[in-house]
Coordinates of C-alpha atoms and ligand atoms in Angstrom, one line a residue:
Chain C
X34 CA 40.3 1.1 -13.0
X35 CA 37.9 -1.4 -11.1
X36 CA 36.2 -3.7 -13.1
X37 CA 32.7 -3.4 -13.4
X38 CA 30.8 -6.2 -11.3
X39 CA 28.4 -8.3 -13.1
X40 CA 24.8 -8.4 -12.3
X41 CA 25.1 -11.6 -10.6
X42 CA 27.9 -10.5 -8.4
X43 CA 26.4 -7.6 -7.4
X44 CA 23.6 -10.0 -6.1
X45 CA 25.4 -12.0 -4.7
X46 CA 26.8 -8.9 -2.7
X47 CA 23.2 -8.1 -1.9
X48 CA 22.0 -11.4 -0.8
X49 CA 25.0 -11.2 1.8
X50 CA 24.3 -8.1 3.0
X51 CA 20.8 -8.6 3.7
X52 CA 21.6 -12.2 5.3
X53 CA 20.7 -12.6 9.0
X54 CA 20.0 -15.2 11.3
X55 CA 16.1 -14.6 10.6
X56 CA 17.0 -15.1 6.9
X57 CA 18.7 -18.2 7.6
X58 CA 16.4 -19.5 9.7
X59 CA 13.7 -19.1 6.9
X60 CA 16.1 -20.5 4.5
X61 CA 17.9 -23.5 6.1
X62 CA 16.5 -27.3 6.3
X63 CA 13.7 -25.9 8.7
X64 CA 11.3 -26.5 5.5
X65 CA 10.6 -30.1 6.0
X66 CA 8.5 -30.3 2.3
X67 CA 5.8 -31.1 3.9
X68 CA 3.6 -29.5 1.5
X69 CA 0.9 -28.1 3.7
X70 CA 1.5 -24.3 2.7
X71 CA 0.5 -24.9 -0.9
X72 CA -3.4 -25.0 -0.7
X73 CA -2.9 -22.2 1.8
X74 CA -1.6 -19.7 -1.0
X75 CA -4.6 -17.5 -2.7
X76 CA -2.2 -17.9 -6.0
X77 CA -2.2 -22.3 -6.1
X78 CA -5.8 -22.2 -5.0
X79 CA -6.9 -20.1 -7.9
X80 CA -3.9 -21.5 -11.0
X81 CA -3.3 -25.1 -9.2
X82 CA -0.2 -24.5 -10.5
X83 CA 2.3 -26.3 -8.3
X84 CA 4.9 -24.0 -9.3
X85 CA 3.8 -20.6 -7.7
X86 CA 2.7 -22.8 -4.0
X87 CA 4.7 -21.1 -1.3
X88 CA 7.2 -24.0 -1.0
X89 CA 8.5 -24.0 -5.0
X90 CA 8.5 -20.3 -4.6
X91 CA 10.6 -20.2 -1.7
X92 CA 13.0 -23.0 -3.0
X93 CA 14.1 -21.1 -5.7
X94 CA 15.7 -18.6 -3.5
X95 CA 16.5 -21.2 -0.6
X96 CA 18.9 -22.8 -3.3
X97 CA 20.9 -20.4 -3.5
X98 CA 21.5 -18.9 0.1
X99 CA 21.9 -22.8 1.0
X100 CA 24.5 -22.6 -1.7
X101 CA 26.5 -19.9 -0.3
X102 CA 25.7 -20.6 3.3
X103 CA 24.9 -24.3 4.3
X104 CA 28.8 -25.8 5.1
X105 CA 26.7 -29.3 3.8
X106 CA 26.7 -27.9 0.3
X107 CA 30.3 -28.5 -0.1
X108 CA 30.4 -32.0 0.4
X109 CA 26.7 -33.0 -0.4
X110 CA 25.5 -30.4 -3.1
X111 CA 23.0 -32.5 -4.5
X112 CA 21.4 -33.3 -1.3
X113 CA 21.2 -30.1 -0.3
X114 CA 20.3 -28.8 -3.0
X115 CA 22.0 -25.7 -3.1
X116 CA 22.6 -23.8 -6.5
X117 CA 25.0 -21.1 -7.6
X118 CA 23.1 -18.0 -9.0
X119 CA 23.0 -16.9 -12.7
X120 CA 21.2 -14.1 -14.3
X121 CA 18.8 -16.7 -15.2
X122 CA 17.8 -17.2 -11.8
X123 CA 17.2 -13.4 -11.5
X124 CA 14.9 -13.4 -13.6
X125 CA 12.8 -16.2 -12.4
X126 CA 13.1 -14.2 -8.8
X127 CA 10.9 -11.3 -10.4
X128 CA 8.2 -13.3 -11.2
X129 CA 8.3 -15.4 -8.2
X130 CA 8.7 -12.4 -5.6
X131 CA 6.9 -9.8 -7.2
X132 CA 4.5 -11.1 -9.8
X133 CA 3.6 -14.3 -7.7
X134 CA 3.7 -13.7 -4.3
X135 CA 1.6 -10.7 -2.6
X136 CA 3.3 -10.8 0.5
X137 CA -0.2 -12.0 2.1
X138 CA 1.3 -14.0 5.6
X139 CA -0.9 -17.0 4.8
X140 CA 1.0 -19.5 4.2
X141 CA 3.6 -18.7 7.7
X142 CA 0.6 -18.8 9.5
X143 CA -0.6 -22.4 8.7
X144 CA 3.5 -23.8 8.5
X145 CA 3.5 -26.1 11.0
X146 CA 7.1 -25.1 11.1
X147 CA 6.7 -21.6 10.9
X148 CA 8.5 -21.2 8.0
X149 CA 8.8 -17.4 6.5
X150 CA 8.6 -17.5 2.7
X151 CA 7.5 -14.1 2.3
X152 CA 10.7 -13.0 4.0
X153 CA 12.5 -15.0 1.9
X154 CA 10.8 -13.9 -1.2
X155 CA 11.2 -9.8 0.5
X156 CA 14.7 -11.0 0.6
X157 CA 14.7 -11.5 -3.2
X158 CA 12.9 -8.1 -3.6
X159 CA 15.0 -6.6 -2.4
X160 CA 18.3 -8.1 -3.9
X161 CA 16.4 -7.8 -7.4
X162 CA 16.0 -3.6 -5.9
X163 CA 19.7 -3.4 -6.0
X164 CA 20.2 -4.7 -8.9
X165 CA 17.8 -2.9 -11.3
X166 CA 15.7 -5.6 -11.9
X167 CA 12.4 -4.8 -9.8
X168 CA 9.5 -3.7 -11.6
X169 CA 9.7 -0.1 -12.9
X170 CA 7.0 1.6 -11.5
X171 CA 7.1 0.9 -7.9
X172 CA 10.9 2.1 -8.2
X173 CA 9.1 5.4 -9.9
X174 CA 6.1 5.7 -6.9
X175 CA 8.4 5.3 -4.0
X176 CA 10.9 7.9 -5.3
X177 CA 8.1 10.2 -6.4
X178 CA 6.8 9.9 -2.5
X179 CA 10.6 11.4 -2.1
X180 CA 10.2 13.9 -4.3
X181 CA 7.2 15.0 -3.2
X182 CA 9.4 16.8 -0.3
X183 CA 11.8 18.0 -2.0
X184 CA 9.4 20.2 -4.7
X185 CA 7.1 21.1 -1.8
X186 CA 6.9 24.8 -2.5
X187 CA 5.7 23.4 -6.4
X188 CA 2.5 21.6 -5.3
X189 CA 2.1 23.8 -2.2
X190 CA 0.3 25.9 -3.4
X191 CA -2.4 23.7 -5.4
X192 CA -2.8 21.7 -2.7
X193 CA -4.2 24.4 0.2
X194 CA -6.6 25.5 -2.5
X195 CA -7.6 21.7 -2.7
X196 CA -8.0 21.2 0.6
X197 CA -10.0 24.5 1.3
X198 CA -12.4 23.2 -1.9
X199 CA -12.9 19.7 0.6
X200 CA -12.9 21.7 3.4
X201 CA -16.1 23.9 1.5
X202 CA -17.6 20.3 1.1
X203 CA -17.4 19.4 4.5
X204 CA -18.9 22.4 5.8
X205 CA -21.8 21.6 3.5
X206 CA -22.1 18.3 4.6
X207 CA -22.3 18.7 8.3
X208 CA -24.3 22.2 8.1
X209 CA -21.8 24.6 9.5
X210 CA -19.5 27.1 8.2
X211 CA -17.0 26.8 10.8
X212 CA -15.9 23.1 10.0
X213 CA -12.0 22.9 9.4
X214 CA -9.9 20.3 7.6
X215 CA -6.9 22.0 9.1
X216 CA -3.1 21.6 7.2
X217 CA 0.2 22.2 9.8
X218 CA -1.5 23.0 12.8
X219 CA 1.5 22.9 15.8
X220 CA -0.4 21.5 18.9
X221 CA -2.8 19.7 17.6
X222 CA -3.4 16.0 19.3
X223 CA -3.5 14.1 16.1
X224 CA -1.3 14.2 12.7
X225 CA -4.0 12.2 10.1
X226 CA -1.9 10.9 7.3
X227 CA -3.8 10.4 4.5
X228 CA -3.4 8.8 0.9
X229 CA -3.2 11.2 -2.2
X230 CA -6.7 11.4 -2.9
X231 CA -10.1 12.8 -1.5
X232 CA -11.6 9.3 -0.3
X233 CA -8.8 9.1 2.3
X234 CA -9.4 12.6 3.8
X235 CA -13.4 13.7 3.6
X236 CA -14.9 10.6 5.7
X237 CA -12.0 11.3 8.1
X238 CA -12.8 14.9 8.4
X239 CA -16.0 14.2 8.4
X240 CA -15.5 11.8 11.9
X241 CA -12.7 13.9 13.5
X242 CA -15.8 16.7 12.7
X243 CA -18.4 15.3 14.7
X244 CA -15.7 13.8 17.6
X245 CA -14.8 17.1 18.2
X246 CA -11.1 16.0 17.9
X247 CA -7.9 18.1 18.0
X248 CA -6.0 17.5 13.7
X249 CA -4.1 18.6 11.3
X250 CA -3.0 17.0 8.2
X251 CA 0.6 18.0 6.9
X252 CA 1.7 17.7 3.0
X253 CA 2.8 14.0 2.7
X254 CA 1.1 11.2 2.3
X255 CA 1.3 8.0 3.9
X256 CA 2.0 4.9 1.1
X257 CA 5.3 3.9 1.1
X258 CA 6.2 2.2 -1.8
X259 CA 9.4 1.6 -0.4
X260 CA 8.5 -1.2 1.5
X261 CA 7.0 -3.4 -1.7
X262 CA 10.6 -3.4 -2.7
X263 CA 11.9 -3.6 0.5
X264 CA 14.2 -1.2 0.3
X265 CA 15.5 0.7 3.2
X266 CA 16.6 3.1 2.2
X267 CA 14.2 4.1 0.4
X268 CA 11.1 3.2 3.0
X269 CA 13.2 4.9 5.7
X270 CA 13.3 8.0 3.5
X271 CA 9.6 7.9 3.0
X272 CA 8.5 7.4 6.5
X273 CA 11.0 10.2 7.9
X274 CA 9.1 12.7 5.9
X275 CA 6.1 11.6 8.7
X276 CA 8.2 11.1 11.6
X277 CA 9.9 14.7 11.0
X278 CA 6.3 16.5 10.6
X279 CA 4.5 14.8 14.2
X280 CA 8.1 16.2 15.5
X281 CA 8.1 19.4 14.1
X282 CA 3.9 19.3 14.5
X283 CA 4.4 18.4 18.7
X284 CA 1.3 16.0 18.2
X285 CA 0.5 13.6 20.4
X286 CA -0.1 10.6 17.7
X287 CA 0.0 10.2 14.4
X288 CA -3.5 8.6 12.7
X289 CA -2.6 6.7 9.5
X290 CA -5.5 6.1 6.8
X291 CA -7.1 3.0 5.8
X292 CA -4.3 1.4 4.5
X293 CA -2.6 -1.7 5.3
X294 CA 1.0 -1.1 4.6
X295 CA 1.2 2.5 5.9
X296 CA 0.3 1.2 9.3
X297 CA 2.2 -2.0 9.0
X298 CA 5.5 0.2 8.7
X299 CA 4.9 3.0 10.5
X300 CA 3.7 1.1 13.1
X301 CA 6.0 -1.8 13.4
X302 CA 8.8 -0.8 11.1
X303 CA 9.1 2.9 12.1
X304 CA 10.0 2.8 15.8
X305 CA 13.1 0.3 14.9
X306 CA 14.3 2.2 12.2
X307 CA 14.1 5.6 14.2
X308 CA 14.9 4.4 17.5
X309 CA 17.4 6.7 18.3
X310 CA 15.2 10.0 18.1
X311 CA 12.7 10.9 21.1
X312 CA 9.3 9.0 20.0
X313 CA 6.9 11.3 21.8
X314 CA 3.7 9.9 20.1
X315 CA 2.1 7.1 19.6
X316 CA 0.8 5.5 15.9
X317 CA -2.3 4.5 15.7
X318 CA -4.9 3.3 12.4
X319 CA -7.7 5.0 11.8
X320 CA -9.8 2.1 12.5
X321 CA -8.4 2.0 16.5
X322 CA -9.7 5.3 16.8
X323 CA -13.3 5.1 15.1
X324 CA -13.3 2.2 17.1
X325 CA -12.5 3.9 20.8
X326 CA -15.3 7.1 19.4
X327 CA -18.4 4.6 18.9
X328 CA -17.1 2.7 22.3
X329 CA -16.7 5.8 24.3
X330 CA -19.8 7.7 23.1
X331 CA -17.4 10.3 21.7
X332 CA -19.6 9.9 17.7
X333 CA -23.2 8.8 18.2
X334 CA -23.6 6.2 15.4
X335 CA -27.2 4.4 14.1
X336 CA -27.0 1.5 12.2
X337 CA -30.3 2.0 10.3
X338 CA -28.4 4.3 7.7
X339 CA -26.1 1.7 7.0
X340 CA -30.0 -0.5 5.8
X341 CA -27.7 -3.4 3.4
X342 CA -26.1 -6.2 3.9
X343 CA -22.1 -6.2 4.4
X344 CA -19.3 -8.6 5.0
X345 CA -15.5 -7.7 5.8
X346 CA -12.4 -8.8 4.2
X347 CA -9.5 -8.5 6.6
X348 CA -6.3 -6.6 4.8
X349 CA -3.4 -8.7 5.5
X350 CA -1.4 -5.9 6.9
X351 CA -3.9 -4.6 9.3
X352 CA -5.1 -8.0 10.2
X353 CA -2.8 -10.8 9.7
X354 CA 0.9 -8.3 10.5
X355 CA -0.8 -5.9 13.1
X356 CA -3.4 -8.0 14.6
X357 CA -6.4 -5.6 14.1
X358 CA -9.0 -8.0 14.0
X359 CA -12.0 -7.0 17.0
X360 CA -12.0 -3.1 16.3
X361 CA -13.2 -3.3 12.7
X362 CA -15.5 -6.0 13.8
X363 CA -16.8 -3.7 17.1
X364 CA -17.1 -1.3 14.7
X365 CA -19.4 -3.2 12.2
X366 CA -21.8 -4.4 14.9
X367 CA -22.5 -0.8 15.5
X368 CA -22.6 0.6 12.7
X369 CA -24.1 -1.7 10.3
X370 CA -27.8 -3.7 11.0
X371 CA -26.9 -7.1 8.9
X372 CA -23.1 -7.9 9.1
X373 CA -22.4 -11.4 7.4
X374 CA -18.5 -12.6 8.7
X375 CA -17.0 -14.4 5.4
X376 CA -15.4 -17.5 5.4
X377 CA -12.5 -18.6 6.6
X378 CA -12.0 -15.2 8.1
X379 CA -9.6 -13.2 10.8
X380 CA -6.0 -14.4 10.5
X381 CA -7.1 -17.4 8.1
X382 CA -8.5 -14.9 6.0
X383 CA -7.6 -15.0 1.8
X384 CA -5.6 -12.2 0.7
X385 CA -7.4 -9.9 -2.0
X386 CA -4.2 -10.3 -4.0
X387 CA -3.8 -6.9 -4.5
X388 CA -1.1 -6.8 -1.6
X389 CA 2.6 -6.8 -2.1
X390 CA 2.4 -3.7 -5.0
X391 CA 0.5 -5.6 -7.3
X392 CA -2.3 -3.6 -7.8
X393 CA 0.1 -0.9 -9.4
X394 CA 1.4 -3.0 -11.3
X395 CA -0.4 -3.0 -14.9
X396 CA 1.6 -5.4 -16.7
X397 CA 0.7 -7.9 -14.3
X398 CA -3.4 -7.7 -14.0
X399 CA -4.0 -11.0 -15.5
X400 CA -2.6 -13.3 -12.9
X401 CA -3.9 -10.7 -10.1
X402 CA -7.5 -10.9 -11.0
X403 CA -7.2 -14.5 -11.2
X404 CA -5.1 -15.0 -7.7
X405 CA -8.2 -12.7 -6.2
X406 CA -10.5 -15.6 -7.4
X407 CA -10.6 -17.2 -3.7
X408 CA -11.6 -13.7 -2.4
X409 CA -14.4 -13.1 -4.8
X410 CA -15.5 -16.7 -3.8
X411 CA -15.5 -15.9 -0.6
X412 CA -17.7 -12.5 -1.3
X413 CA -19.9 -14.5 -3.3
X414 CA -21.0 -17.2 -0.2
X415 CA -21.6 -14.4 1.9
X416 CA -24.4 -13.2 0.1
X417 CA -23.9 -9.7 1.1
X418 CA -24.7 -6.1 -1.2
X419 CA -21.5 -4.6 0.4
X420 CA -17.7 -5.3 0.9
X421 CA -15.8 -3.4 3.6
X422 CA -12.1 -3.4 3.6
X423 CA -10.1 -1.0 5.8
X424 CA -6.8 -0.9 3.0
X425 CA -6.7 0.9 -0.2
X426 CA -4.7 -1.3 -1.8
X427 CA -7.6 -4.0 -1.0
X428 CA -10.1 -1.6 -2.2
X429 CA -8.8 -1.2 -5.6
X430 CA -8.2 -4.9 -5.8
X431 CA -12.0 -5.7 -4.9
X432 CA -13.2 -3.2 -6.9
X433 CA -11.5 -5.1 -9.7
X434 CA -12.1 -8.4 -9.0
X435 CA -15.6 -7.1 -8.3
X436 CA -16.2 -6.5 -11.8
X437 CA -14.2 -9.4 -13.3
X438 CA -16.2 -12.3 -11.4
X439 CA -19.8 -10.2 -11.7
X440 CA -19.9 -10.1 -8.0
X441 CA -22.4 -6.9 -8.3
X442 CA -21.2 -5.8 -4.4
X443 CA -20.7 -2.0 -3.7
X444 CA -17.4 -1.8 -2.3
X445 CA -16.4 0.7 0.5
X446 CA -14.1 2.0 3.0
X447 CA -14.3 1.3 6.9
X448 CA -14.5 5.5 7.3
X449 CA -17.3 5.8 4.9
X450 CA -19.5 3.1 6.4
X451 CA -18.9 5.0 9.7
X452 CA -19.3 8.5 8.6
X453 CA -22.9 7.2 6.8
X454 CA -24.3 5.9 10.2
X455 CA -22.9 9.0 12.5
X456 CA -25.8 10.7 14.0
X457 CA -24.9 15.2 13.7
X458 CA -24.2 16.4 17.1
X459 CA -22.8 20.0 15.5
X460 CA -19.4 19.1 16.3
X461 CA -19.8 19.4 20.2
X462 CA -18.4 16.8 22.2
Chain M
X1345 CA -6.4 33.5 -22.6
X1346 CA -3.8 30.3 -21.6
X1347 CA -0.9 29.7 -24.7
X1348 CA -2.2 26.3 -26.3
X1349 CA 0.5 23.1 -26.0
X1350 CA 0.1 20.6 -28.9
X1351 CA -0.4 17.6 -27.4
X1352 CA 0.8 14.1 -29.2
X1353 CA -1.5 12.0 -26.6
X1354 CA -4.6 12.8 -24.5
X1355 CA -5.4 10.6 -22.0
X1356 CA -8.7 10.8 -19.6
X1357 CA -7.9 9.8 -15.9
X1358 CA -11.1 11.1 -14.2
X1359 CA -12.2 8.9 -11.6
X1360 CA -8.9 7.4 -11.2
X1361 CA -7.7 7.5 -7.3
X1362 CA -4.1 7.2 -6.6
X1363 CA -1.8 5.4 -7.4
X1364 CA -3.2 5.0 -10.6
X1365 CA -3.3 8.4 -12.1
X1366 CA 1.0 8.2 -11.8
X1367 CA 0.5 4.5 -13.0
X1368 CA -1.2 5.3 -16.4
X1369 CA 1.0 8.6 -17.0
X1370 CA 4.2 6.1 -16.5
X1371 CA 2.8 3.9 -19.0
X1372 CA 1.7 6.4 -21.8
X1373 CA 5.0 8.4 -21.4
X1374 CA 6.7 5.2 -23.2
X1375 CA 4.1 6.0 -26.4
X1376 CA 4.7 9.5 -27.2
X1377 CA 8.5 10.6 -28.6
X1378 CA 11.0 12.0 -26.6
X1379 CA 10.1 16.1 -26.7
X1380 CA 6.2 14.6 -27.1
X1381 CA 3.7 15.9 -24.9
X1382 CA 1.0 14.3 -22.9
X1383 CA -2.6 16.6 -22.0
X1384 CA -4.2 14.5 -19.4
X1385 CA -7.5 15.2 -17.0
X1386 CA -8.1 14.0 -13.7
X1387 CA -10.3 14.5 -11.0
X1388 CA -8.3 13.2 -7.6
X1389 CA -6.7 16.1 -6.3
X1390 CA -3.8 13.7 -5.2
X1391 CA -2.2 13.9 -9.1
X1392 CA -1.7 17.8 -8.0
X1393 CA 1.1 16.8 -5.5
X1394 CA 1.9 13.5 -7.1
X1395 CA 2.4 13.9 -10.9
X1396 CA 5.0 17.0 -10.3
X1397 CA 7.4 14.6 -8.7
X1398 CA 6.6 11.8 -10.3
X1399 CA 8.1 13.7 -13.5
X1400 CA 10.8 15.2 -11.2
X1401 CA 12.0 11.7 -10.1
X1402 CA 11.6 10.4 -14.1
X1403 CA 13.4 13.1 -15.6
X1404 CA 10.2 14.2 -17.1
X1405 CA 8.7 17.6 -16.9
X1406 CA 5.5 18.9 -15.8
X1407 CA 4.4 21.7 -18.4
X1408 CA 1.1 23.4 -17.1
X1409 CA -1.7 22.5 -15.0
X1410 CA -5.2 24.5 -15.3
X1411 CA -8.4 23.8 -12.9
X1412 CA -11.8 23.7 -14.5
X1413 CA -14.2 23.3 -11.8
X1414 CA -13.6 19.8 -10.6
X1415 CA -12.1 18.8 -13.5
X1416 CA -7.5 19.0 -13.0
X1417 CA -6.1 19.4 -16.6
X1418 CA -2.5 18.8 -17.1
X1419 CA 0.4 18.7 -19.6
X1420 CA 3.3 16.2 -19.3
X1421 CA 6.6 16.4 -21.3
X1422 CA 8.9 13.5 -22.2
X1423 CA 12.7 14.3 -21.6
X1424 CA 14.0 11.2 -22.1
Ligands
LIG302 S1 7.0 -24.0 4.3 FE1 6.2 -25.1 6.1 S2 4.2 -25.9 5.3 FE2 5.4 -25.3 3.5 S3 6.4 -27.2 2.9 FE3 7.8 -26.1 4.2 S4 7.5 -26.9 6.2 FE4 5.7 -27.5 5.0
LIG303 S1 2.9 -14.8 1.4 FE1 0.9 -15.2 0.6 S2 1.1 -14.9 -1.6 FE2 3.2 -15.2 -0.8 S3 3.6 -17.4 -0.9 FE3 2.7 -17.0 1.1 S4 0.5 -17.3 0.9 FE4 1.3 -17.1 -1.2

């Protein structure tokens, strides 16, 4: 009988598998200490604790892939600095990949080296995956996403009746008894991939309403919890329940929600993991196409009912990963009468330090409210009555930190900002 | 009129939006005894589609769920 392979070998294992030039790139020498990442991370600026800066956090992984990798190691060990793994070691990994790093970007972007520590530290999540040792519940979301398809005739039901109940809401809203929030419609232009809740679809419906558009939603959802543990296997599983329904659908594009990680895979990740099947549409975020509505006249939009004061935080994934930084801001100036830009802002922006899974992630509120300290600082200067953030995930995090630091802000999504300052045209284009 | 389930814990998740209504099930599961039942409300219509498979990916089962207006009222049983 084989022998059973211990937890460390089995990491090990892992940690090879997933090794890759990129990897080793990230992980060689390139990191000159230079020290200039650490006041760039949301988690030292709020703790000053040297020991969660990007570099230290890094370095506990680098030692080890040095250590199985760098030739130098054999010879010069202590220069290097390479270390063999223990369990030990594991165990530091969760705390430094998951509980202290939200996979925000920041600190790559102001590396004068362009060092990647969160894909080192994604490296670690995803070893720590295969060997049991991530955090339980976003093991339980991602393969309850995958569920979710296989008890489909279960929910099915329960969820049409939902959707007509919205769909009764809507047509209340906008005044007529012929507005649609339409489920599996073949030939529609758009597949809108919502969140599991109510706020993701009725500001949407409400928009696609009045621009006259062409959608359908279909039964899934679009987190991917998948990717916080990155996972493959997993994530792949969890998109393809997308990809399959635009396919089966014959859309022309598939319209993800206001949230950050959603887009980032299905937008960047997606098309490389699926790139042997016919991709014929396109994926765009919700914000891309309120944006392209107000600019081509397609939704009439007055800025007077949006009469307070608002300020937007950028979501990492949308902003720093996908580079949506003008459309929310085109959208703003329309839509809003006093928009106050916070500070530092755009790809310099703090994350909300909700990213990365943390905000399911109970256990670890503590050091998440107090990471988001830099992002309620930057609320605070502002001045402003609202917060706008296009990302779930960042929502639930400001909403937080909102009423941790006394910030008194209401806190809303990009859709609902929009669908407040729409002016009715009765659904005619 | 519905058979009543004895509940060991009720828990009140109205107002929660995903993914916290799965989050705080996953957590109270670990208080009630194995064969122990959970009688929860929520009021985000995601927990219809999401709390089924979250039990069906934990081994856990999803007894009953009953609408009362807006209000989604639901009964979760510990397997393991
Ligand atoms: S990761 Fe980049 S900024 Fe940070 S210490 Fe290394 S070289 Fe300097
Ligand atoms: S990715 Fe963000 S949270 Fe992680 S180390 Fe870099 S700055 Fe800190």
């Amino acid at each position: 009988m084989e022998e059973q392979k211990t937890v460390v070998e089995q990491a090990k294992e892992e940690l090879e598998k997933r090794f890759s030039r990129t990897l080793a790139v990230a992980a060689s020498n390139l990191c000159v200490h230079c020290g200039l990442c650490v006041d760039q991370c949301h988690y030292f600026v709020a703790t000053r604790d040297p020991n969660i800066s990007p570099v230290a956090k890094a370095e506990q992984v680098r030692r080890v892939v040095k250590g199985e990798h760098d030739w130098l190691r054999r010879i010069f060990p202590w220069w290097t600095g390479a270390k063999e793994l223990t369990e030990e070691d594991l165990d530091k990994w969760v705390e430094a990949a998951f509980r202290n790093c939200s996979m925000c970007q920041r600190c790559v972007v102001n590396c004068p080296l362009g060092v990647d520590t969160p894909l080192v530290l994604a490296t670690a999540r995803g070893v720590l995956t295969a060997v049991g040792k991530a955090p339980e519940i976003l093991v339980q979301l991602a393969d309850a996403a995958i569920a979710r398809e296989e008890n489909l005739e279960f929910f099915k039901d329960f969820y049409l009746e939902q959707i007509k109940e919205l769909e009764a809401e809507l047509q209340k809203k906008v005044g007529d008894p012929e507005a649609r929030i339409p489920v599996g419609v073949e030939g529609a232009r758009f597949l809108y991939v919502p969140l599991s809740g109510a706020h993701t679809i009725m500001p949407a419906a409400e928009i696609f309403y009045h621009a006259g558009e062409s959608w359908t939603l279909s039964m899934f959802e679009a987190a991917n919890y998948g990717i916080f543990l990155n996972d493959p296997v997993r994530s792949k599983r969890i998109t393809e329940r997308i990809i399959r329904e635009a396919e089966r659908l014959k859309v022309q594009e598939i319209i993800i929600t206001e949230c950050g990680h959603a887009y980032a895979v299905s937008r960047w990740e997606a098309p490389k993991w699926f790139k042997d099947q016919p991709w014929n549409f396109r994926v765009r975020s919700i914000l891309e196409v309120m944006d392209e509505y107000i600019q081509t006249g397609r939704i009439q939009v007055d800025k007077s009912r949006n009469p307070f004061s608002v300020t937007y935080h950028d979501s990492c994934n949308l902003g720093r990963n996908s580079g949506l930084f003008d459309e929310p801001r085109r959208i703003l100036a329309a839509c809003v009468e006093d928009f106050r830009e916070m500070t530092p802002n755009r790809e310099r922006n703090y994350c909300c330090g909700g990213g990365g899974g943390l905000v399911a992630i109970p256990e670890w509120q503590d050091i998440r409210l107090e990471a988001g300290k830099p992002k309620a600082d930057q609320i605070r200067a502002t001045g402003a009555e609202a917060v706008v953030a296009s990302c779930d995930n960042c929502r639930h995090q400001l909403g937080e930190i909102n009423e941790h630091y006394g910030l008194n802000v209401r806190v809303m999504g990009m859709a609902e900002l929009v669908a407040n300052a729409i002016v009715p045209n009765n659904g005619k284009k | 009129m519905s058979e009543t389930i004895k509940a060991d814990l009720e828990l009140n998740l109205q107002g929660l939006m995903c993914p916290l209504p799965v989050v705080k099930i996953s957590q109270a599961i670990k208080n009630v005894p194995v064969g122990g039942v959970i009688e929860a409300t929520a009021t985000d219509p995601g927990v219809m589609a999401d709390i089924p498979a979250w039990a069906k990916s934990t081994g856990n089962e999803m007894l009953k769920v009953e609408k009362e207006g807006k209000v989604i009222r639901f009964w979760v049983k510990r397997l393991k």
